[in-house]
Amino acid sequence: MSVRSTLATAAGKSSYWFLHTFLHGGSSLPGKITTAIDPNILKAFGKKYDVVIITGTNGKTLTTALSVRVLKQKYDNVLTNPTGSNMEQGIVTTFITAQKSKRGKTLAILEVDEANVVKVTKYITPIAFVFTNLFRDQMDRYGEIYTTYDKILAGVKLAPEATIIANGDEQIFNSRELPNPIIYYGFNHQLAGDIKAPANTDGLLCPKCNHILHFGFITYANLGDYFCPHCGFRRPTLNYQVNKLTELTPTSSTFEIDHHEYKVMIGGMYNIYNALAAYALGRFLDVSQDQIQTAFEADKKVFGRQEVINVDGKQVTLILVKNPVGLNQVLDMILTDNDPFSFVGLLNANYADGIDTSWIWDGNFEKLKEHAIPAFMTGGERYKDITFRLKVAGIDDPITEPDLAKVVDKLKTLPTKKVYILATYTAVLQLRKQLAEQGYIKEGMEA
Amino acid sequence: MATYSLHLAHLYGDLLNTYGDVGNILALRYYANLMDADLTTKVISIEQSFDPDQFDLAFFGGGQDYEQMIVSKDIQTKKDGIVKFINDDKPMLAICGGYQLLGHYYIGADGEKIQGIGALDHYTLSQDHHRFIGDITIKNEQTGETYHGFENHNGKTYTGKSEQPLGVVVDGHGNNGEDHQEGAIYKQTYCSYFHGPILTRNGELAKRMLLKALHNKYPDADLSAQEALEIKPTF
């Protein structure tokens, strides 16, 4: 490292210490201080690490967490960035606060926001990229999938030798010619027929000839064994594949990848994709199947964007929802529960939630009606929106409680032992604060 | 089984489906059920023909720039059918991109002029790296109804003499941020930039469209119960 880099790192580090000691937090300011003193700081770090960049709309955090577990089977030190620190400054902070490694290069697995990929690869040449998926986020059309992919590719262009490990079931990742070596992962767990996706699905145009794609099968949203009956464009050969779904529950998934059985303590088809992505990265870096199995099964606690909380004997599962594809996956997941449960929907519309609540209409709440769910409850600042959404789905008169402070008390009156709460970001924060004040959980937001 | 049945064409529903626009169809079905009518829908997409006589209602939503460009080419082949549908006084709802494509043209993300079908007399320009985003309230001066929604658009639309606005802007930006108008009405075609979606928050408009469709299809039926349906506020 140059004198300037060393100085910049020291300044950033001390600000991190200050922020954490006295202000309980702050993960982007140290990065800002460091980059202000040495704008090329990431270049200096890049020389000391083999870097893997994980990006995409959904699943970045869990894929990163699982990948770190997998790679720890082989590497003594694996550096990663904490959730939410996936922009340039947060990544700089991750490097400056890392423990020094005595040996040569260590591995860094970084979750990077789609638009920030180029800001990282400007300085650091990664050995690999992992692409999870590209879905429309709820906010505005600048976030449409094609422009988002262009942003990612702007970063990839600076690293033409890095291997891309991409979701092969996502057609957009097969839409451009790239010089990079590419590895595809995907699903091959059922016989292929010839179906079309439901109308309200995004990204259905063939990237080569602009006709509507067909599918051998669909796993969820627009992911699956796609093909174009018009021009012959089709899913590439998969290097790694899920060949069997053995058992899916809301808290665990058992499945086979390349005819080897794995179990992760998290529900949801979308999370199997995340595990598959971590597997593909692990195999690319020569981690064995047995080691990956050990890594997946090491932690028996349910993890990810759901949290199980005991509220006076009720098993309350709190799940963050933020866009329609994620919401539909969560609805599918909770419906795999064989026990009776109550359903709670908490909707806020602050900036962090998305100020437009129209995305709830893309959620397939009609599915809930097909199951005998004993009780429904709605709440949050936009409880009227979510209540009418349920009403249109055939669910009349849920219990409504706009005040999140009172939601905890109402939870206790629900008729079932199990309760699923789907909530937007700030609703999760507000509810957790209430649960913490009443002693059901510890303060603070987990990953 | 309901006494009445209505059939809705969902124009390019597999390509243009942003921001919960499909909620408009769910709302129409919900209110149709309260009015003793079943609502069936069919997606009419690229390379499929549109026969206006098969449908009682139509919905035309908004999409991503890329998909809208593909639709602008295909819709020229459906122009005659759509124009006939509108001139037959059948109710249609067009949101955002659908609204723009019913007019003469709009300006795409890269500044290119994208052709509509000119069924309605409006045109749409673009704003340079700016969008109108936020809650919006408008008032229809003919009916006195107030509509609530969420607007999110780059386009600035200017309506023609044969069109009435859907409402005067009370709060928000509207068609272009200049003339205090939002949306357009021509015959029984309602256009708007409202997402939210418009019919889930403004059931009066859903009721108006459904009543018109029922009167068109069942001219001799006694629809007084349907006329009397009370729309409860949802927002």
GROMACS .gro file of N, CA, C and O in nm, chain A residues 136-147 196-212 230 324 354-363 366 382-386 388-389 391-394 396, chain B residues 10 13-24 26-27 30-31 43 45-48 63-68 70 96-97 100 106 127-131 133-135 150 152-155 195-197 199-201 234-235:
model
  432
  136ARG      N    1  -3.829  -0.666  -1.160
  136ARG     CA    2  -3.864  -0.526  -1.147
  136ARG      C    3  -3.883  -0.496  -0.999
  136ARG      O    4  -3.956  -0.563  -0.930
  137ASP      N    5  -3.814  -0.396  -0.951
  137ASP     CA    6  -3.842  -0.347  -0.817
  137ASP      C    7  -3.959  -0.252  -0.828
  137ASP      O    8  -3.996  -0.211  -0.936
  138GLN      N    9  -4.015  -0.215  -0.715
  138GLN     CA   10  -4.144  -0.146  -0.725
  138GLN      C   11  -4.136   0.000  -0.762
  138GLN      O   12  -4.234   0.059  -0.803
  139MET      N   13  -4.021   0.062  -0.752
  139MET     CA   14  -4.021   0.207  -0.753
  139MET      C   15  -4.048   0.278  -0.886
  139MET      O   16  -4.146   0.345  -0.903
  140ASP      N   17  -3.960   0.273  -0.980
  140ASP     CA   18  -3.989   0.348  -1.103
  140ASP      C   19  -3.922   0.282  -1.221
  140ASP      O   20  -3.848   0.187  -1.210
  141ARG      N   21  -3.948   0.335  -1.338
  141ARG     CA   22  -3.910   0.268  -1.459
  141ARG      C   23  -3.760   0.276  -1.489
  141ARG      O   24  -3.710   0.208  -1.577
  142TYR      N   25  -3.688   0.364  -1.419
  142TYR     CA   26  -3.544   0.361  -1.438
  142TYR      C   27  -3.489   0.230  -1.382
  142TYR      O   28  -3.379   0.191  -1.411
  143GLY      N   29  -3.570   0.166  -1.299
  143GLY     CA   30  -3.530   0.037  -1.245
  143GLY      C   31  -3.576  -0.078  -1.334
  143GLY      O   32  -3.586  -0.189  -1.286
  144GLU      N   33  -3.608  -0.054  -1.460
  144GLU     CA   34  -3.654  -0.166  -1.541
  144GLU      C   35  -3.536  -0.261  -1.568
  144GLU      O   36  -3.420  -0.223  -1.565
  145ILE      N   37  -3.572  -0.386  -1.593
  145ILE     CA   38  -3.471  -0.491  -1.591
  145ILE      C   39  -3.361  -0.470  -1.696
  145ILE      O   40  -3.246  -0.502  -1.672
  146TYR      N   41  -3.395  -0.413  -1.811
  146TYR     CA   42  -3.295  -0.398  -1.917
  146TYR      C   43  -3.189  -0.295  -1.878
  146TYR      O   44  -3.069  -0.314  -1.901
  147THR      N   45  -3.235  -0.181  -1.820
  147THR     CA   46  -3.137  -0.079  -1.780
  147THR      C   47  -3.055  -0.128  -1.660
  147THR      O   48  -2.937  -0.099  -1.651
  196LYS      N   49  -4.698  -2.139  -2.127
  196LYS     CA   50  -4.669  -1.996  -2.125
  196LYS      C   51  -4.682  -1.948  -1.982
  196LYS      O   52  -4.754  -2.006  -1.901
  197ALA      N   53  -4.610  -1.839  -1.952
  197ALA     CA   54  -4.617  -1.783  -1.817
  197ALA      C   55  -4.750  -1.711  -1.800
  197ALA      O   56  -4.810  -1.668  -1.899
  198PRO      N   57  -4.801  -1.698  -1.675
  198PRO     CA   58  -4.921  -1.617  -1.652
  198PRO      C   59  -4.898  -1.475  -1.706
  198PRO      O   60  -4.784  -1.428  -1.709
  199ALA      N   61  -5.008  -1.410  -1.749
  199ALA     CA   62  -4.993  -1.280  -1.816
  199ALA      C   63  -4.921  -1.177  -1.732
  199ALA      O   64  -4.838  -1.101  -1.781
  200ASN      N   65  -4.948  -1.174  -1.602
  200ASN     CA   66  -4.891  -1.068  -1.520
  200ASN      C   67  -4.748  -1.099  -1.476
  200ASN      O   68  -4.714  -1.091  -1.359
  201THR      N   69  -4.664  -1.139  -1.571
  201THR     CA   70  -4.526  -1.173  -1.543
  201THR      C   71  -4.437  -1.079  -1.623
  201THR      O   72  -4.471  -1.040  -1.734
  202ASP      N   73  -4.322  -1.047  -1.566
  202ASP     CA   74  -4.230  -0.953  -1.629
  202ASP      C   75  -4.128  -1.027  -1.713
  202ASP      O   76  -4.096  -1.142  -1.686
  203GLY      N   77  -4.075  -0.962  -1.815
  203GLY     CA   78  -3.961  -1.016  -1.889
  203GLY      C   79  -3.995  -1.140  -1.969
  203GLY      O   80  -3.926  -1.241  -1.960
  204LEU      N   81  -4.099  -1.135  -2.050
  204LEU     CA   82  -4.140  -1.254  -2.125
  204LEU      C   83  -4.102  -1.249  -2.272
  204LEU      O   84  -4.132  -1.340  -2.348
  205LEU      N   85  -4.036  -1.141  -2.314
  205LEU     CA   86  -4.000  -1.131  -2.456
  205LEU      C   87  -3.870  -1.205  -2.483
  205LEU      O   88  -3.775  -1.196  -2.405
  206CYS      N   89  -3.867  -1.276  -2.596
  206CYS     CA   90  -3.742  -1.339  -2.639
  206CYS      C   91  -3.641  -1.228  -2.666
  206CYS      O   92  -3.669  -1.137  -2.744
  207PRO      N   93  -3.522  -1.234  -2.603
  207PRO     CA   94  -3.424  -1.126  -2.623
  207PRO      C   95  -3.368  -1.123  -2.765
  207PRO      O   96  -3.308  -1.024  -2.805
  208LYS      N   97  -3.387  -1.231  -2.840
  208LYS     CA   98  -3.331  -1.233  -2.976
  208LYS      C   99  -3.431  -1.186  -3.081
  208LYS      O  100  -3.393  -1.123  -3.179
  209CYS      N  101  -3.561  -1.222  -3.067
  209CYS     CA  102  -3.655  -1.191  -3.176
  209CYS      C  103  -3.783  -1.123  -3.128
  209CYS      O  104  -3.873  -1.099  -3.208
  210ASN      N  105  -3.792  -1.091  -2.997
  210ASN     CA  106  -3.907  -1.018  -2.943
  210ASN      C  107  -4.042  -1.088  -2.959
  210ASN      O  108  -4.145  -1.022  -2.969
  211HIS      N  109  -4.041  -1.220  -2.961
  211HIS     CA  110  -4.168  -1.293  -2.951
  211HIS      C  111  -4.183  -1.343  -2.807
  211HIS      O  112  -4.089  -1.341  -2.729
  212ILE      N  113  -4.305  -1.387  -2.776
  212ILE     CA  114  -4.331  -1.431  -2.639
  212ILE      C  115  -4.265  -1.567  -2.614
  212ILE      O  116  -4.284  -1.661  -2.691
  230HIS      N  117  -4.040  -1.929  -3.184
  230HIS     CA  118  -4.026  -1.855  -3.309
  230HIS      C  119  -3.885  -1.864  -3.368
  230HIS      O  120  -3.868  -1.890  -3.486
  324PRO      N  121  -4.311  -0.746  -0.573
  324PRO     CA  122  -4.413  -0.848  -0.603
  324PRO      C  123  -4.358  -0.990  -0.616
  324PRO      O  124  -4.420  -1.084  -0.566
  354GLY      N  125  -4.091   0.189  -0.035
  354GLY     CA  126  -4.153   0.220  -0.165
  354GLY      C  127  -4.276   0.303  -0.135
  354GLY      O  128  -4.365   0.257  -0.063
  355ILE      N  129  -4.281   0.426  -0.186
  355ILE     CA  130  -4.392   0.516  -0.150
  355ILE      C  131  -4.518   0.484  -0.228
  355ILE      O  132  -4.624   0.536  -0.201
  356ASP      N  133  -4.505   0.399  -0.328
  356ASP     CA  134  -4.620   0.357  -0.407
  356ASP      C  135  -4.661   0.217  -0.362
  356ASP      O  136  -4.582   0.123  -0.367
  357THR      N  137  -4.785   0.204  -0.317
  357THR     CA  138  -4.827   0.072  -0.267
  357THR      C  139  -4.890  -0.014  -0.376
  357THR      O  140  -4.940  -0.123  -0.348
  358SER      N  141  -4.890   0.030  -0.500
  358SER     CA  142  -4.963  -0.044  -0.604
  358SER      C  143  -4.910  -0.185  -0.625
  358SER      O  144  -4.981  -0.271  -0.676
  359TRP      N  145  -4.785  -0.212  -0.586
  359TRP     CA  146  -4.727  -0.345  -0.606
  359TRP      C  147  -4.801  -0.456  -0.533
  359TRP      O  148  -4.792  -0.572  -0.574
  360ILE      N  149  -4.877  -0.421  -0.429
  360ILE     CA  150  -4.950  -0.529  -0.359
  360ILE      C  151  -5.053  -0.593  -0.453
  360ILE      O  152  -5.094  -0.706  -0.430
  361TRP      N  153  -5.092  -0.520  -0.559
  361TRP     CA  154  -5.191  -0.576  -0.652
  361TRP      C  155  -5.128  -0.680  -0.743
  361TRP      O  156  -5.199  -0.755  -0.810
  362ASP      N  157  -4.996  -0.681  -0.751
  362ASP     CA  158  -4.928  -0.787  -0.826
  362ASP      C  159  -4.906  -0.911  -0.740
  362ASP      O  160  -4.859  -1.013  -0.789
  363GLY      N  161  -4.936  -0.900  -0.612
  363GLY     CA  162  -4.924  -1.016  -0.523
  363GLY      C  163  -5.047  -1.104  -0.538
  363GLY      O  164  -5.159  -1.055  -0.544
  366GLU      N  165  -5.499  -1.403  -0.382
  366GLU     CA  166  -5.612  -1.492  -0.409
  366GLU      C  167  -5.580  -1.635  -0.364
  366GLU      O  168  -5.669  -1.711  -0.328
  382ARG      N  169  -5.067   0.210   0.590
  382ARG     CA  170  -5.154   0.194   0.472
  382ARG      C  171  -5.243   0.071   0.487
  382ARG      O  172  -5.264  -0.004   0.392
  383TYR      N  173  -5.296   0.054   0.607
  383TYR     CA  174  -5.379  -0.064   0.633
  383TYR      C  175  -5.503  -0.069   0.544
  383TYR      O  176  -5.553  -0.176   0.511
  384LYS      N  177  -5.551   0.050   0.501
  384LYS     CA  178  -5.669   0.049   0.414
  384LYS      C  179  -5.638  -0.017   0.281
  384LYS      O  180  -5.721  -0.090   0.225
  385ASP      N  181  -5.519   0.011   0.227
  385ASP     CA  182  -5.479  -0.049   0.099
  385ASP      C  183  -5.471  -0.201   0.108
  385ASP      O  184  -5.523  -0.273   0.024
  386ILE      N  185  -5.406  -0.249   0.211
  386ILE     CA  186  -5.387  -0.395   0.223
  386ILE      C  187  -5.519  -0.463   0.259
  386ILE      O  188  -5.548  -0.575   0.216
  388PHE      N  189  -5.822  -0.365   0.160
  388PHE     CA  190  -5.903  -0.377   0.039
  388PHE      C  191  -5.843  -0.480  -0.057
  388PHE      O  192  -5.916  -0.551  -0.126
  389ARG      N  193  -5.709  -0.490  -0.056
  389ARG     CA  194  -5.646  -0.593  -0.140
  389ARG      C  195  -5.697  -0.732  -0.100
  389ARG      O  196  -5.730  -0.815  -0.184
  391LYS      N  197  -5.973  -0.798   0.064
  391LYS     CA  198  -6.117  -0.805   0.038
  391LYS      C  199  -6.143  -0.848  -0.107
  391LYS      O  200  -6.226  -0.934  -0.133
  392VAL      N  201  -6.068  -0.788  -0.200
  392VAL     CA  202  -6.084  -0.823  -0.341
  392VAL      C  203  -6.041  -0.969  -0.364
  392VAL      O  204  -6.093  -1.036  -0.452
  393ALA      N  205  -5.948  -1.016  -0.282
  393ALA     CA  206  -5.906  -1.156  -0.293
  393ALA      C  207  -6.006  -1.250  -0.226
  393ALA      O  208  -5.981  -1.371  -0.217
  394GLY      N  209  -6.116  -1.196  -0.179
  394GLY     CA  210  -6.220  -1.280  -0.122
  394GLY      C  211  -6.211  -1.298   0.029
  394GLY      O  212  -6.279  -1.382   0.087
  396ASP      N  213  -6.292  -1.132   0.359
  396ASP     CA  214  -6.370  -1.021   0.413
  396ASP      C  215  -6.330  -0.991   0.557
  396ASP      O  216  -6.300  -1.080   0.634
  457HIS      N  217  -5.788  -0.774  -2.234
  457HIS     CA  218  -5.672  -0.717  -2.165
  457HIS      C  219  -5.563  -0.698  -2.271
  457HIS      O  220  -5.492  -0.792  -2.306
  460GLY      N  221  -5.167  -0.770  -2.212
  460GLY     CA  222  -5.155  -0.793  -2.068
  460GLY      C  223  -5.028  -0.867  -2.028
  460GLY      O  224  -4.983  -0.857  -1.914
  461ASP      N  225  -4.969  -0.942  -2.121
  461ASP     CA  226  -4.845  -1.014  -2.086
  461ASP      C  227  -4.720  -0.927  -2.106
  461ASP      O  228  -4.611  -0.967  -2.066
  462LEU      N  229  -4.736  -0.812  -2.169
  462LEU     CA  230  -4.620  -0.725  -2.192
  462LEU      C  231  -4.629  -0.594  -2.114
  462LEU      O  232  -4.527  -0.539  -2.071
  463LEU      N  233  -4.750  -0.544  -2.101
  463LEU     CA  234  -4.769  -0.418  -2.029
  463LEU      C  235  -4.841  -0.447  -1.899
  463LEU      O  236  -4.962  -0.466  -1.898
  464ASN      N  237  -4.767  -0.451  -1.791
  464ASN     CA  238  -4.828  -0.491  -1.664
  464ASN      C  239  -4.754  -0.434  -1.544
  464ASN      O  240  -4.738  -0.500  -1.442
  465THR      N  241  -4.709  -0.308  -1.556
  465THR     CA  242  -4.633  -0.248  -1.446
  465THR      C  243  -4.722  -0.200  -1.334
  465THR      O  244  -4.840  -0.176  -1.352
  466TYR      N  245  -4.661  -0.183  -1.220
  466TYR     CA  246  -4.719  -0.112  -1.105
  466TYR      C  247  -4.859  -0.158  -1.066
  466TYR      O  248  -4.946  -0.077  -1.041
  467GLY      N  249  -4.878  -0.287  -1.065
  467GLY     CA  250  -5.007  -0.336  -1.016
  467GLY      C  251  -5.125  -0.298  -1.102
  467GLY      O  252  -5.239  -0.299  -1.057
  468ASP      N  253  -5.101  -0.264  -1.230
  468ASP     CA  254  -5.212  -0.227  -1.317
  468ASP      C  255  -5.319  -0.335  -1.325
  468ASP      O  256  -5.436  -0.307  -1.347
  469VAL      N  257  -5.276  -0.460  -1.306
  469VAL     CA  258  -5.370  -0.572  -1.313
  469VAL      C  259  -5.477  -0.558  -1.203
  469VAL      O  260  -5.586  -0.615  -1.214
  470GLY      N  261  -5.448  -0.481  -1.101
  470GLY     CA  262  -5.545  -0.455  -0.995
  470GLY      C  263  -5.672  -0.392  -1.049
  470GLY      O  264  -5.780  -0.407  -0.991
  471ASN      N  265  -5.662  -0.320  -1.161
  471ASN     CA  266  -5.782  -0.263  -1.223
  471ASN      C  267  -5.879  -0.372  -1.266
  471ASN      O  268  -6.000  -0.358  -1.253
  473LEU      N  269  -5.886  -0.677  -1.134
  473LEU     CA  270  -5.937  -0.739  -1.011
  473LEU      C  271  -6.049  -0.655  -0.952
  473LEU      O  272  -6.150  -0.708  -0.904
  474ALA      N  273  -6.034  -0.523  -0.957
  474ALA     CA  274  -6.139  -0.434  -0.903
  474ALA      C  275  -6.265  -0.442  -0.988
  474ALA      O  276  -6.376  -0.446  -0.935
  477TYR      N  277  -6.440  -0.754  -0.895
  477TYR     CA  278  -6.498  -0.741  -0.761
  477TYR      C  279  -6.630  -0.664  -0.767
  477TYR      O  280  -6.732  -0.710  -0.714
  478TYR      N  281  -6.628  -0.548  -0.835
  478TYR     CA  282  -6.751  -0.468  -0.841
  478TYR      C  283  -6.854  -0.534  -0.933
  478TYR      O  284  -6.974  -0.523  -0.909
  490VAL      N  285  -5.634  -1.209  -2.258
  490VAL     CA  286  -5.519  -1.129  -2.298
  490VAL      C  287  -5.510  -1.131  -2.450
  490VAL      O  288  -5.515  -1.238  -2.513
  492SER      N  289  -5.245  -1.027  -2.718
  492SER     CA  290  -5.105  -0.985  -2.723
  492SER      C  291  -5.056  -0.967  -2.867
  492SER      O  292  -5.136  -0.963  -2.961
  493ILE      N  293  -4.924  -0.957  -2.882
  493ILE     CA  294  -4.869  -0.939  -3.017
  493ILE      C  295  -4.906  -1.059  -3.105
  493ILE      O  296  -4.914  -1.172  -3.058
  494GLU      N  297  -4.929  -1.029  -3.230
  494GLU     CA  298  -4.960  -1.129  -3.332
  494GLU      C  299  -5.093  -1.200  -3.311
  494GLU      O  300  -5.120  -1.302  -3.373
  495GLN      N  301  -5.175  -1.146  -3.220
  495GLN     CA  302  -5.310  -1.200  -3.205
  495GLN      C  303  -5.406  -1.094  -3.257
  495GLN      O  304  -5.381  -0.974  -3.243
  510GLY      N  305  -4.625  -0.024  -1.945
  510GLY     CA  306  -4.517  -0.122  -1.935
  510GLY      C  307  -4.381  -0.055  -1.931
  510GLY      O  308  -4.369   0.067  -1.917
  511GLN      N  309  -4.280  -0.137  -1.945
  511GLN     CA  310  -4.145  -0.086  -1.952
  511GLN      C  311  -4.122  -0.029  -2.092
  511GLN      O  312  -4.190  -0.067  -2.187
  512ASP      N  313  -4.025   0.060  -2.106
  512ASP     CA  314  -3.999   0.127  -2.234
  512ASP      C  315  -3.983   0.026  -2.347
  512ASP      O  316  -4.035   0.044  -2.457
  513TYR      N  317  -3.906  -0.079  -2.319
  513TYR     CA  318  -3.875  -0.175  -2.424
  513TYR      C  319  -4.000  -0.246  -2.475
  513TYR      O  320  -4.026  -0.254  -2.595
  514GLU      N  321  -4.080  -0.295  -2.382
  514GLU     CA  322  -4.202  -0.366  -2.420
  514GLU      C  323  -4.299  -0.273  -2.493
  514GLU      O  324  -4.365  -0.313  -2.587
  515GLN      N  325  -4.305  -0.148  -2.448
  515GLN     CA  326  -4.397  -0.053  -2.513
  515GLN      C  327  -4.358  -0.028  -2.658
  515GLN      O  328  -4.443  -0.008  -2.745
  517ILE      N  329  -4.217  -0.245  -2.858
  517ILE     CA  330  -4.263  -0.363  -2.933
  517ILE      C  331  -4.414  -0.351  -2.959
  517ILE      O  332  -4.462  -0.378  -3.069
  543CYS      N  333  -5.125   0.506  -1.840
  543CYS     CA  334  -4.983   0.535  -1.864
  543CYS      C  335  -4.944   0.503  -2.010
  543CYS      O  336  -4.987   0.572  -2.102
  544GLY      N  337  -4.868   0.397  -2.035
  544GLY     CA  338  -4.827   0.363  -2.171
  544GLY      C  339  -4.946   0.335  -2.262
  544GLY      O  340  -4.946   0.370  -2.380
  547GLN      N  341  -5.081   0.664  -2.363
  547GLN     CA  342  -4.996   0.727  -2.465
  547GLN      C  343  -5.015   0.664  -2.602
  547GLN      O  344  -5.020   0.733  -2.704
  553TYR      N  345  -4.562   0.917  -2.867
  553TYR     CA  346  -4.492   0.963  -2.746
  553TYR      C  347  -4.342   0.958  -2.775
  553TYR      O  348  -4.298   0.898  -2.874
  574GLN      N  349  -3.988   1.434  -2.046
  574GLN     CA  350  -3.911   1.524  -1.961
  574GLN      C  351  -3.767   1.474  -1.959
  574GLN      O  352  -3.742   1.355  -1.965
  575ASP      N  353  -3.674   1.568  -1.949
  575ASP     CA  354  -3.534   1.531  -1.948
  575ASP      C  355  -3.494   1.482  -1.808
  575ASP      O  356  -3.483   1.562  -1.715
  576HIS      N  357  -3.475   1.351  -1.795
  576HIS     CA  358  -3.431   1.292  -1.668
  576HIS      C  359  -3.514   1.338  -1.549
  576HIS      O  360  -3.462   1.374  -1.444
  577HIS      N  361  -3.643   1.342  -1.568
  577HIS     CA  362  -3.729   1.379  -1.456
  577HIS      C  363  -3.860   1.304  -1.470
  577HIS      O  364  -3.904   1.276  -1.581
  578ARG      N  365  -3.917   1.269  -1.357
  578ARG     CA  366  -4.048   1.203  -1.360
  578ARG      C  367  -4.140   1.272  -1.263
  578ARG      O  368  -4.096   1.331  -1.164
  580ILE      N  369  -4.361   1.194  -0.984
  580ILE     CA  370  -4.384   1.080  -0.894
  580ILE      C  371  -4.450   1.130  -0.766
  580ILE      O  372  -4.402   1.226  -0.706
  581GLY      N  373  -4.557   1.067  -0.727
  581GLY     CA  374  -4.616   1.100  -0.597
  581GLY      C  375  -4.767   1.082  -0.595
  581GLY      O  376  -4.830   1.049  -0.695
  582ASP      N  377  -4.824   1.105  -0.477
  582ASP     CA  378  -4.969   1.095  -0.462
  582ASP      C  379  -5.035   1.207  -0.540
  582ASP      O  380  -4.980   1.317  -0.552
  597PHE      N  381  -5.174   0.743  -0.748
  597PHE     CA  382  -5.030   0.764  -0.739
  597PHE      C  383  -4.979   0.777  -0.882
  597PHE      O  384  -5.003   0.689  -0.964
  599ASN      N  385  -4.668   0.824  -1.164
  599ASN     CA  386  -4.527   0.791  -1.180
  599ASN      C  387  -4.499   0.787  -1.330
  599ASN      O  388  -4.512   0.684  -1.393
  600HIS      N  389  -4.468   0.903  -1.387
  600HIS     CA  390  -4.450   0.906  -1.533
  600HIS      C  391  -4.350   1.012  -1.575
  600HIS      O  392  -4.339   1.118  -1.514
  601ASN      N  393  -4.279   0.980  -1.681
  601ASN     CA  394  -4.188   1.074  -1.744
  601ASN      C  395  -4.262   1.155  -1.851
  601ASN      O  396  -4.232   1.272  -1.874
  602GLY      N  397  -4.361   1.094  -1.915
  602GLY     CA  398  -4.432   1.157  -2.027
  602GLY      C  399  -4.510   1.280  -1.985
  602GLY      O  400  -4.565   1.288  -1.874
  642HIS      N  401  -5.155   0.517  -1.113
  642HIS     CA  402  -5.140   0.378  -1.071
  642HIS      C  403  -5.209   0.370  -0.936
  642HIS      O  404  -5.281   0.459  -0.897
  643GLY      N  405  -5.186   0.267  -0.868
  643GLY     CA  406  -5.242   0.267  -0.731
  643GLY      C  407  -5.329   0.148  -0.695
  643GLY      O  408  -5.335   0.115  -0.582
  644PRO      N  409  -5.394   0.082  -0.790
  644PRO     CA  410  -5.440   0.118  -0.925
  644PRO      C  411  -5.565   0.206  -0.918
  644PRO      O  412  -5.630   0.212  -0.814
  646LEU      N  413  -5.874   0.197  -1.024
  646LEU     CA  414  -6.009   0.146  -0.994
  646LEU      C  415  -6.019   0.086  -0.854
  646LEU      O  416  -6.129   0.075  -0.800
  647THR      N  417  -5.906   0.049  -0.794
  647THR     CA  418  -5.915  -0.004  -0.657
  647THR      C  419  -5.938   0.109  -0.559
  647THR      O  420  -5.995   0.089  -0.453
  648ARG      N  421  -5.891   0.228  -0.594
  648ARG     CA  422  -5.911   0.342  -0.503
  648ARG      C  423  -6.035   0.423  -0.540
  648ARG      O  424  -6.080   0.505  -0.462
  681THR      N  425  -6.234   0.310  -0.010
  681THR     CA  426  -6.131   0.210   0.017
  681THR      C  427  -5.999   0.279   0.050
  681THR      O  428  -5.898   0.216   0.068
  682PHE      N  429  -6.001   0.409   0.049
  682PHE     CA  430  -5.875   0.484   0.060
  682PHE      C  431  -5.893   0.606   0.149
  682PHE      O  432  -5.997   0.670   0.144
   0.00000   0.00000   0.00000
